Amino acid sequence: MVQRVLVANRGEIAMRVVRACFDEGVTSVLAASEADLDSLPARVADEVVQIGPASATASYLDVGAVISAALLTGCDAVHPGYGFLSEQPELVEQCARHGITFVGPSAESIRRGGDKIAARELARGLDIPLGAGSDAIDTVEEAADLAARVGYPVLLKAAAGGGGRGMRRVDAPAQLADAVVRARAEAQSAFGDGRLYIEHYVEHARHVEVQVLADALGTTVHLGDRDCSYQRRYQKLVEEAPASAVPEELRRRIGEAAVALISALDYVGAGTVEFLVDVDRDTFSFLEVNTRVQVEHPVTEMVTGVDIVREQLRIAAGKPLSFAQGDVRVSGHAIEFRINAESPDRGFVPSPGELRVWRPPVGTDVRVDSHCFAGYRVPPHYDSLLGKLICRGDTRDEALDLAARALDAFDVAGVDTTLPLHRELVRHPDVRGHRITTRWVEESFLPLWTADRARTARAERAATP
């Protein structure tokens, strides 16, 4: 039985887990750093325990501190959320050593799924399509030979971790040696693992992922797909469910591939399998497995009615999934916007400070997942995500129309945010016309949007007496 859950995270995902604990009738204990003791999750959770100073390294990333907090407060389970220790096998092993249930997959599943090279090998054995590329590369010379074979441009990618770290696009042989050195150093610093591999870069691609749930009794189901192609520097800005403009036969094959891969990992819990869809050829290839709940899980919840985090808690308690594959119905369309405390006009630099105003929109089919409130001080120590706006409509156009109104009504003051960018993006004809690829934000949208903002700012300054 899972009765007391240590929520080993912060921000909006901590709020999300606390809410699921309440709905599931279990006690939530928030593990908070010194900087987060007065946060909204700390105010809402049943109990709070401090796990260290503001530094993430000395608090949220400290396995010993998390385990000590769970033991001190009598928790029988740990939910890691996303980020921080969510894909750290050592935390899973320490939980098992102390008789604590980890709300997520086994350490072995995390290792096999989280290692990009091992996951590629597993996918190859299941006849799941792979992009042209390599296994681990050891030298620059080996990288040059492989890049020449798969053809430029290529992507250097880290074998461990994700989020765009340790990733470099290389367009010509002269760029390769420096890119290998930089990517390897970044991967080693971020993940403690400097291994790299190479993939051919697909010029016109969509990033499509499949949400999967698996219980300990051998049942694995998927909840449809999501489009995560709105990206800047490989970081997602906007997500949709279901993925738009994907042929139904291709959608079916992607879903089946995701279930096959998760099943082969002997996986238990929530996970996501990511694919790259070649827009020009209507083909797909496997990218990676994320062995945790995703930031963008709400869009799937909005179109399926499945509470993914509650299912995580039930699975961890040894219960079967509350539904079968045949029960899953995707109804309507949902879109999510990440509201970050950043200054898009100034290269997306973080914008910490006090939220003088925080008035999110309200309405039917409008959802805001956030930990913010008026008077909250956005700390400089962590990720800049303030919250997520999720809107659902019976059709994609209805979801976009609702999102446009909700973004206009979202009132925030005190820090810079990505709201102005989203207000323009949601109305863009390329978005309305399904003409989005993974390069669209950086190559088509941002240059014009940034130039327009700069012209407006100059005109306003000129008009000021």
Coordinates of C-alpha atoms in Angstrom, one line a residue:
M1 CA 0.0 0.0 0.0
V2 CA 1.1 3.6 -0.7
Q3 CA -0.1 5.8 2.1
R4 CA 2.5 8.6 2.5
V5 CA 4.3 10.0 -0.6
L6 CA 7.4 12.1 -0.4
V7 CA 7.1 14.6 -3.3
A8 CA 10.7 15.0 -4.2
N9 CA 10.4 18.0 -6.5
R10 CA 9.2 21.7 -6.6
G11 CA 7.2 24.1 -8.7
E12 CA 4.2 23.1 -10.8
I13 CA 5.0 19.4 -10.9
A14 CA 5.1 19.3 -7.1
M15 CA 1.6 20.9 -7.1
R16 CA 0.5 18.4 -9.6
V17 CA 1.6 15.4 -7.5
V18 CA 0.2 16.9 -4.3
R19 CA -3.2 17.3 -6.1
A20 CA -3.0 13.6 -7.3
C21 CA -2.2 12.5 -3.7
F22 CA -5.2 14.3 -2.4
D23 CA -7.5 12.8 -5.1
E24 CA -6.1 9.3 -4.4
G25 CA -6.5 9.7 -0.6
V26 CA -2.9 9.5 0.4
T27 CA -0.8 11.9 2.4
S28 CA 1.6 14.2 0.6
V29 CA 4.9 15.2 2.2
L30 CA 6.7 17.9 0.3
A31 CA 10.5 17.8 0.2
A32 CA 11.5 21.5 -0.1
S33 CA 14.7 23.4 -0.3
E34 CA 15.1 26.4 1.9
A35 CA 14.1 28.6 -1.0
D36 CA 10.8 26.8 -1.4
L37 CA 9.6 26.6 2.2
D38 CA 7.0 29.3 1.6
S39 CA 6.0 28.1 -1.9
L40 CA 2.5 27.2 -2.9
P41 CA 3.3 23.4 -2.9
A42 CA 4.6 23.9 0.7
R43 CA 1.4 25.6 1.7
V44 CA -0.9 22.9 0.1
A45 CA 0.9 19.7 0.9
D46 CA -0.1 17.8 4.1
E47 CA 3.4 18.1 5.5
V48 CA 6.7 19.7 4.6
V49 CA 10.3 18.7 5.3
Q50 CA 13.4 20.8 4.4
I51 CA 16.0 18.8 2.5
G52 CA 18.7 21.4 2.1
P53 CA 19.7 25.0 1.0
A54 CA 18.5 26.7 -2.1
S55 CA 21.2 25.1 -4.2
A56 CA 19.6 22.2 -6.3
T57 CA 22.8 20.2 -5.9
A58 CA 22.6 20.3 -2.2
S59 CA 18.8 19.6 -2.0
Y60 CA 16.7 18.3 -4.9
L61 CA 19.7 16.5 -6.5
D62 CA 21.0 15.0 -3.3
V63 CA 19.9 11.3 -3.2
G64 CA 20.9 11.0 0.5
A65 CA 18.8 14.0 1.5
V66 CA 15.7 12.7 -0.3
I67 CA 16.0 9.3 1.3
S68 CA 16.7 10.8 4.7
A69 CA 13.6 13.0 4.3
A70 CA 11.4 10.0 3.4
L71 CA 12.6 8.0 6.4
L72 CA 12.4 10.9 8.8
T73 CA 8.7 11.6 7.8
G74 CA 7.7 7.9 7.6
C75 CA 6.9 8.0 3.9
D76 CA 6.5 4.7 2.2
A77 CA 6.8 6.1 -1.4
V78 CA 8.8 8.7 -3.3
H79 CA 7.4 10.5 -6.4
P80 CA 10.3 12.3 -8.2
G81 CA 8.2 14.3 -10.7
Y82 CA 10.3 15.2 -13.8
G83 CA 13.8 16.5 -13.9
F84 CA 16.1 16.5 -10.9
L85 CA 16.4 12.8 -9.8
S86 CA 13.5 11.4 -11.8
E87 CA 15.7 9.4 -14.1
Q88 CA 18.5 8.6 -11.6
P89 CA 18.8 4.9 -11.0
E90 CA 20.7 5.5 -7.7
L91 CA 17.6 7.0 -6.2
V92 CA 15.5 3.9 -7.2
E93 CA 18.1 1.6 -5.7
Q94 CA 18.3 3.6 -2.4
C95 CA 14.5 3.5 -2.2
A96 CA 14.6 -0.3 -2.5
R97 CA 17.4 -0.6 0.0
H98 CA 15.3 1.2 2.6
G99 CA 12.0 -0.4 1.8
I100 CA 10.5 2.7 0.1
T101 CA 8.4 2.4 -3.1
F102 CA 9.7 4.4 -6.0
V103 CA 6.8 5.8 -8.1
G104 CA 8.3 5.0 -11.4
P105 CA 10.2 2.2 -13.3
S106 CA 13.0 0.0 -12.0
A107 CA 16.6 1.1 -11.9
E108 CA 17.3 -1.4 -14.7
S109 CA 14.5 0.0 -16.9
I110 CA 15.8 3.5 -16.4
R111 CA 19.3 2.5 -17.3
R112 CA 18.2 0.6 -20.4
G113 CA 15.7 3.2 -21.5
G114 CA 17.6 6.3 -20.6
D115 CA 20.8 5.2 -22.3
K116 CA 20.2 6.4 -25.9
I117 CA 22.6 3.9 -27.5
A118 CA 21.2 0.9 -25.6
A119 CA 17.6 2.1 -26.4
R120 CA 18.6 2.3 -30.1
E121 CA 19.9 -1.2 -30.0
L122 CA 16.7 -2.5 -28.4
A123 CA 14.6 -0.7 -31.0
R124 CA 16.7 -2.2 -33.7
G125 CA 16.0 -5.7 -32.3
L126 CA 12.3 -5.0 -32.4
D127 CA 12.4 -3.8 -36.0
I128 CA 11.4 -0.3 -35.0
P129 CA 12.7 2.1 -37.6
L130 CA 15.9 4.0 -36.7
G131 CA 17.3 7.2 -38.3
A132 CA 20.5 6.8 -40.2
G133 CA 23.2 7.0 -37.6
S134 CA 25.6 5.2 -35.3
D135 CA 26.2 3.7 -31.9
A136 CA 28.8 5.2 -29.6
I137 CA 31.7 7.1 -31.2
D138 CA 35.1 7.1 -29.5
T139 CA 37.2 9.5 -31.6
V140 CA 36.8 12.5 -33.9
E141 CA 38.1 10.4 -36.8
E142 CA 35.4 7.8 -36.2
A143 CA 32.8 10.5 -36.1
A144 CA 34.1 12.0 -39.4
D145 CA 33.9 8.6 -41.1
L146 CA 30.3 8.0 -39.8
A147 CA 29.2 11.5 -40.7
A148 CA 30.4 11.1 -44.2
R149 CA 28.5 7.8 -44.5
V150 CA 25.2 9.0 -43.2
G151 CA 25.5 12.4 -44.9
Y152 CA 25.6 16.0 -43.6
P153 CA 24.0 17.7 -41.8
V154 CA 24.3 15.4 -38.8
L155 CA 23.4 15.7 -35.1
L156 CA 25.8 14.8 -32.3
K157 CA 23.8 13.6 -29.4
A158 CA 24.5 12.6 -25.8
A159 CA 24.0 8.9 -25.0
A160 CA 22.7 9.9 -21.5
G161 CA 20.2 12.6 -20.5
G162 CA 18.3 14.9 -22.8
G163 CA 16.8 18.3 -23.0
G164 CA 19.1 19.3 -25.8
R165 CA 22.2 19.2 -23.7
G166 CA 25.2 17.6 -25.4
M167 CA 23.5 18.0 -28.8
R168 CA 25.1 19.8 -31.7
R169 CA 24.1 20.2 -35.3
V170 CA 27.0 19.9 -37.8
D171 CA 26.5 21.0 -41.4
A172 CA 30.0 20.5 -42.8
P173 CA 33.2 18.4 -42.0
A174 CA 35.1 21.5 -41.0
Q175 CA 32.7 22.0 -38.0
L176 CA 32.9 18.4 -36.7
A177 CA 36.0 18.2 -34.5
D178 CA 35.1 21.3 -32.5
A179 CA 31.4 20.1 -32.2
V180 CA 32.5 16.7 -30.9
V181 CA 34.8 18.3 -28.2
R182 CA 32.1 20.7 -27.1
A183 CA 29.2 18.2 -27.1
R184 CA 31.3 15.6 -25.2
A185 CA 32.3 18.2 -22.5
E186 CA 28.7 19.4 -22.1
A187 CA 27.4 15.8 -21.8
Q188 CA 30.0 14.9 -19.3
S189 CA 29.2 18.0 -17.2
A190 CA 25.5 17.5 -17.4
F191 CA 25.1 13.7 -17.0
G192 CA 28.5 12.4 -15.9
D193 CA 28.7 10.5 -19.2
G194 CA 30.5 12.0 -22.2
R195 CA 29.5 9.3 -24.7
L196 CA 28.1 10.6 -28.0
Y197 CA 26.4 9.1 -31.1
I198 CA 25.5 10.5 -34.5
E199 CA 22.2 10.7 -36.4
H200 CA 21.5 12.1 -39.8
Y201 CA 19.7 15.4 -39.4
V202 CA 16.2 15.4 -41.0
E203 CA 15.5 18.9 -42.5
H204 CA 11.7 18.8 -42.4
A205 CA 10.6 16.8 -39.3
R206 CA 8.0 16.7 -36.6
H207 CA 8.7 15.6 -33.1
V208 CA 6.0 13.1 -32.1
E209 CA 5.8 11.2 -28.8
V210 CA 3.6 8.6 -27.4
Q211 CA 2.4 8.5 -23.8
V212 CA 2.6 5.0 -22.3
L213 CA 1.4 3.4 -19.0
A214 CA 2.4 0.0 -17.8
D215 CA 1.4 -1.8 -14.6
A216 CA 3.2 -4.5 -12.7
L217 CA 0.8 -7.2 -13.9
G218 CA 2.0 -7.0 -17.5
T219 CA -0.5 -4.6 -19.0
T220 CA 0.9 -1.9 -21.3
V221 CA -1.2 0.7 -23.0
H222 CA -0.7 4.0 -24.9
L223 CA -2.8 7.1 -24.6
G224 CA -2.2 8.4 -28.1
D225 CA 0.4 10.8 -29.4
R226 CA 1.6 14.4 -28.9
D227 CA 3.3 16.9 -31.3
C228 CA 6.2 18.6 -29.6
S229 CA 7.7 20.3 -32.7
Y230 CA 7.6 23.9 -31.4
Q231 CA 11.2 24.0 -30.1
R232 CA 14.0 26.5 -29.5
R233 CA 17.4 25.0 -29.0
Y234 CA 15.8 21.6 -28.7
Q235 CA 13.7 22.9 -25.8
K236 CA 9.9 22.5 -26.1
L237 CA 7.7 25.6 -26.0
V238 CA 4.3 24.3 -27.1
E239 CA 2.8 20.8 -27.3
E240 CA -0.4 19.5 -28.9
A241 CA -2.4 16.3 -28.6
P242 CA -3.1 14.5 -30.8
A243 CA -0.3 15.2 -33.2
S244 CA -1.7 17.1 -36.1
A245 CA -1.5 16.2 -39.8
V246 CA -0.1 12.7 -39.1
P247 CA -1.6 10.0 -41.4
E248 CA -3.7 7.5 -39.5
E249 CA -1.7 4.5 -40.6
L250 CA 1.5 6.1 -39.5
R251 CA -0.1 7.1 -36.2
R252 CA -1.1 3.4 -35.6
R253 CA 2.4 2.2 -36.3
I254 CA 4.0 4.7 -34.0
G255 CA 1.6 3.7 -31.2
E256 CA 2.4 0.1 -31.7
A257 CA 6.1 0.7 -31.7
A258 CA 5.9 2.6 -28.4
V259 CA 4.1 -0.2 -26.7
A260 CA 6.5 -2.8 -28.0
L261 CA 9.5 -0.9 -26.8
I262 CA 8.1 -0.2 -23.4
S263 CA 7.0 -3.8 -23.0
A264 CA 10.5 -5.0 -24.0
L265 CA 12.0 -2.9 -21.1
D266 CA 9.9 -4.7 -18.5
Y267 CA 8.7 -1.3 -17.7
V268 CA 6.3 -0.3 -14.8
G269 CA 4.8 3.2 -14.6
A270 CA 4.4 6.2 -16.9
G271 CA 6.8 6.8 -19.8
T272 CA 7.1 8.4 -23.1
V273 CA 8.6 7.1 -26.4
E274 CA 9.7 9.8 -28.8
F275 CA 9.9 9.6 -32.6
L276 CA 10.9 11.8 -35.5
V277 CA 8.5 12.0 -38.4
D278 CA 9.9 12.8 -41.8
V279 CA 7.3 15.2 -43.2
D280 CA 8.6 14.8 -46.8
R281 CA 8.4 11.0 -46.7
D282 CA 5.7 10.2 -44.1
T283 CA 8.1 7.9 -42.3
F284 CA 9.1 7.8 -38.7
S285 CA 12.2 6.8 -36.7
F286 CA 12.8 6.1 -33.0
L287 CA 14.5 8.9 -31.0
E288 CA 14.5 8.0 -27.3
V289 CA 12.6 6.9 -24.2
N290 CA 11.8 9.2 -21.3
T291 CA 11.4 7.1 -18.1
R292 CA 9.2 9.6 -16.2
V293 CA 6.2 11.7 -16.4
Q294 CA 6.6 14.5 -19.0
V295 CA 6.0 18.2 -18.6
E296 CA 3.4 18.0 -21.4
H297 CA 1.3 15.2 -19.9
P298 CA -1.7 17.5 -19.4
V299 CA -2.6 17.7 -23.1
T300 CA -3.0 13.9 -23.1
E301 CA -5.1 14.0 -20.0
M302 CA -7.3 16.7 -21.5
V303 CA -8.2 14.6 -24.6
T304 CA -8.4 11.1 -22.9
G305 CA -9.8 11.9 -19.5
V306 CA -7.0 9.7 -17.9
D307 CA -5.3 11.2 -14.8
I308 CA -1.8 10.0 -15.5
V309 CA -0.3 11.0 -12.1
R310 CA -3.0 9.2 -10.2
E311 CA -2.4 6.1 -12.4
Q312 CA 1.3 6.4 -11.4
L313 CA 0.3 6.2 -7.8
R314 CA -2.0 3.3 -8.3
I315 CA 0.6 1.4 -10.3
A316 CA 3.2 2.0 -7.6
A317 CA 0.7 0.5 -5.0
G318 CA 0.6 -2.7 -7.1
K319 CA -2.9 -2.0 -8.6
P320 CA -3.8 -2.8 -12.2
L321 CA -4.4 0.0 -14.7
S322 CA -7.9 1.2 -14.4
F323 CA -8.6 0.8 -18.1
A324 CA -7.6 -1.3 -21.1
Q325 CA -6.3 -0.2 -24.5
G326 CA -9.8 -0.6 -26.0
D327 CA -11.1 1.9 -23.4
V328 CA -8.8 4.7 -24.5
R329 CA -10.7 7.3 -26.6
V330 CA -9.0 10.5 -27.9
S331 CA -11.7 13.2 -27.9
G332 CA -11.0 16.7 -29.3
H333 CA -7.7 18.5 -29.4
A334 CA -5.6 20.1 -26.6
I335 CA -2.6 22.5 -26.8
E336 CA -0.2 23.5 -24.0
F337 CA 1.9 26.7 -23.7
R338 CA 4.9 26.8 -21.3
I339 CA 4.8 30.1 -19.5
N340 CA 8.4 30.8 -18.5
A341 CA 10.0 33.6 -16.5
E342 CA 12.2 34.6 -19.4
S343 CA 12.8 37.6 -21.7
P344 CA 12.2 36.5 -25.2
D345 CA 13.2 40.0 -26.5
R346 CA 16.7 39.5 -24.9
G347 CA 17.6 36.0 -26.0
F348 CA 15.3 34.3 -23.4
V349 CA 17.5 35.2 -20.4
P350 CA 15.8 34.3 -17.1
S351 CA 13.7 36.9 -15.3
P352 CA 13.5 36.2 -11.6
G353 CA 11.8 38.5 -9.2
E354 CA 8.5 39.2 -7.5
L355 CA 5.2 38.5 -9.2
R356 CA 3.2 41.6 -8.5
V357 CA 0.3 40.3 -10.5
W358 CA -0.7 36.7 -11.3
R359 CA -4.1 36.4 -12.8
P360 CA -4.5 33.3 -14.9
P361 CA -7.5 32.8 -17.2
V362 CA -10.5 30.8 -16.2
G363 CA -13.1 29.0 -18.3
T364 CA -14.5 25.7 -19.4
D365 CA -11.7 23.6 -21.0
V366 CA -9.1 26.0 -19.8
R367 CA -6.5 24.5 -17.3
V368 CA -3.5 26.2 -15.7
D369 CA -1.0 24.0 -13.9
S370 CA 1.2 26.4 -11.8
H371 CA 2.7 27.0 -8.4
C372 CA 2.5 30.8 -8.7
F373 CA 0.5 33.5 -6.9
A374 CA 0.6 37.3 -6.5
G375 CA 3.5 38.1 -4.2
Y376 CA 5.5 34.9 -5.1
R377 CA 9.2 35.5 -5.6
V378 CA 10.5 33.6 -8.6
P379 CA 13.9 32.3 -7.4
P380 CA 17.0 32.4 -9.6
H381 CA 18.2 29.0 -8.6
Y382 CA 15.9 26.7 -10.7
D383 CA 14.2 26.2 -14.0
S384 CA 12.2 29.3 -15.2
L385 CA 8.8 27.5 -15.7
L386 CA 6.0 29.4 -14.0
G387 CA 3.2 27.3 -15.3
K388 CA 1.4 25.7 -18.2
L389 CA -1.7 26.9 -20.0
I390 CA -3.7 24.0 -21.5
C391 CA -6.8 24.6 -23.7
R392 CA -9.0 22.0 -25.2
G393 CA -11.5 22.2 -28.0
D394 CA -13.7 19.8 -30.0
T395 CA -11.4 20.6 -33.0
R396 CA -7.9 21.9 -33.3
D397 CA -9.2 25.3 -34.6
E398 CA -11.4 25.6 -31.6
A399 CA -8.6 24.7 -29.2
L400 CA -6.4 27.4 -30.9
D401 CA -9.2 30.0 -30.7
L402 CA -9.7 29.3 -27.0
A403 CA -6.0 29.4 -26.4
A404 CA -5.7 32.8 -28.1
R405 CA -8.4 34.2 -25.8
A406 CA -6.9 32.6 -22.7
L407 CA -3.4 33.9 -23.5
D408 CA -4.8 37.4 -24.0
A409 CA -6.5 37.2 -20.6
F410 CA -3.4 35.9 -18.8
D411 CA -2.2 38.8 -16.7
V412 CA 1.3 38.7 -15.2
A413 CA 3.4 41.6 -13.9
G414 CA 6.7 41.8 -12.1
V415 CA 8.8 39.5 -14.3
D416 CA 9.2 39.1 -18.0
T417 CA 7.5 36.0 -19.4
T418 CA 7.0 34.1 -22.7
L419 CA 3.3 35.2 -22.9
P420 CA 3.9 37.9 -25.6
L421 CA 5.6 35.3 -27.8
H422 CA 2.8 32.8 -27.4
R423 CA 0.1 35.4 -28.1
E424 CA 1.7 35.9 -31.6
L425 CA 2.5 32.3 -32.2
V426 CA -1.0 31.0 -31.6
R427 CA -2.4 33.3 -34.3
H428 CA 0.3 32.5 -36.9
P429 CA -1.0 31.2 -40.3
D430 CA 1.7 28.4 -40.3
V431 CA 0.4 27.2 -36.9
R432 CA -3.2 27.3 -38.2
G433 CA -2.2 25.5 -41.3
H434 CA -0.3 22.6 -39.7
R435 CA 3.0 23.8 -41.3
I436 CA 5.2 23.3 -38.3
T437 CA 8.5 21.5 -38.1
T438 CA 11.2 21.2 -35.4
R439 CA 13.0 24.1 -37.1
W440 CA 10.0 26.4 -37.6
V441 CA 10.3 28.4 -34.4
E442 CA 13.9 29.3 -34.8
E443 CA 14.1 29.7 -38.5
S444 CA 10.7 31.1 -39.5
F445 CA 9.0 32.6 -36.4
L446 CA 11.5 34.0 -34.0
P447 CA 13.6 36.1 -36.5
L448 CA 10.5 38.1 -37.7
W449 CA 8.9 38.3 -34.3
T450 CA 12.1 39.6 -32.7
A451 CA 12.5 42.2 -35.5
D452 CA 8.9 43.3 -35.1
R453 CA 9.4 43.7 -31.3
A454 CA 12.6 45.7 -31.8
R455 CA 10.9 48.0 -34.2
T456 CA 8.0 48.6 -31.9
A457 CA 10.3 49.3 -29.0
R458 CA 12.2 51.8 -31.0
A459 CA 9.0 53.6 -32.1
E460 CA 7.8 53.8 -28.5
R461 CA 11.1 55.3 -27.4
A462 CA 11.0 57.8 -30.2
A463 CA 7.4 58.8 -29.3
T464 CA 8.3 59.3 -25.6
P465 CA 9.0 63.0 -24.8

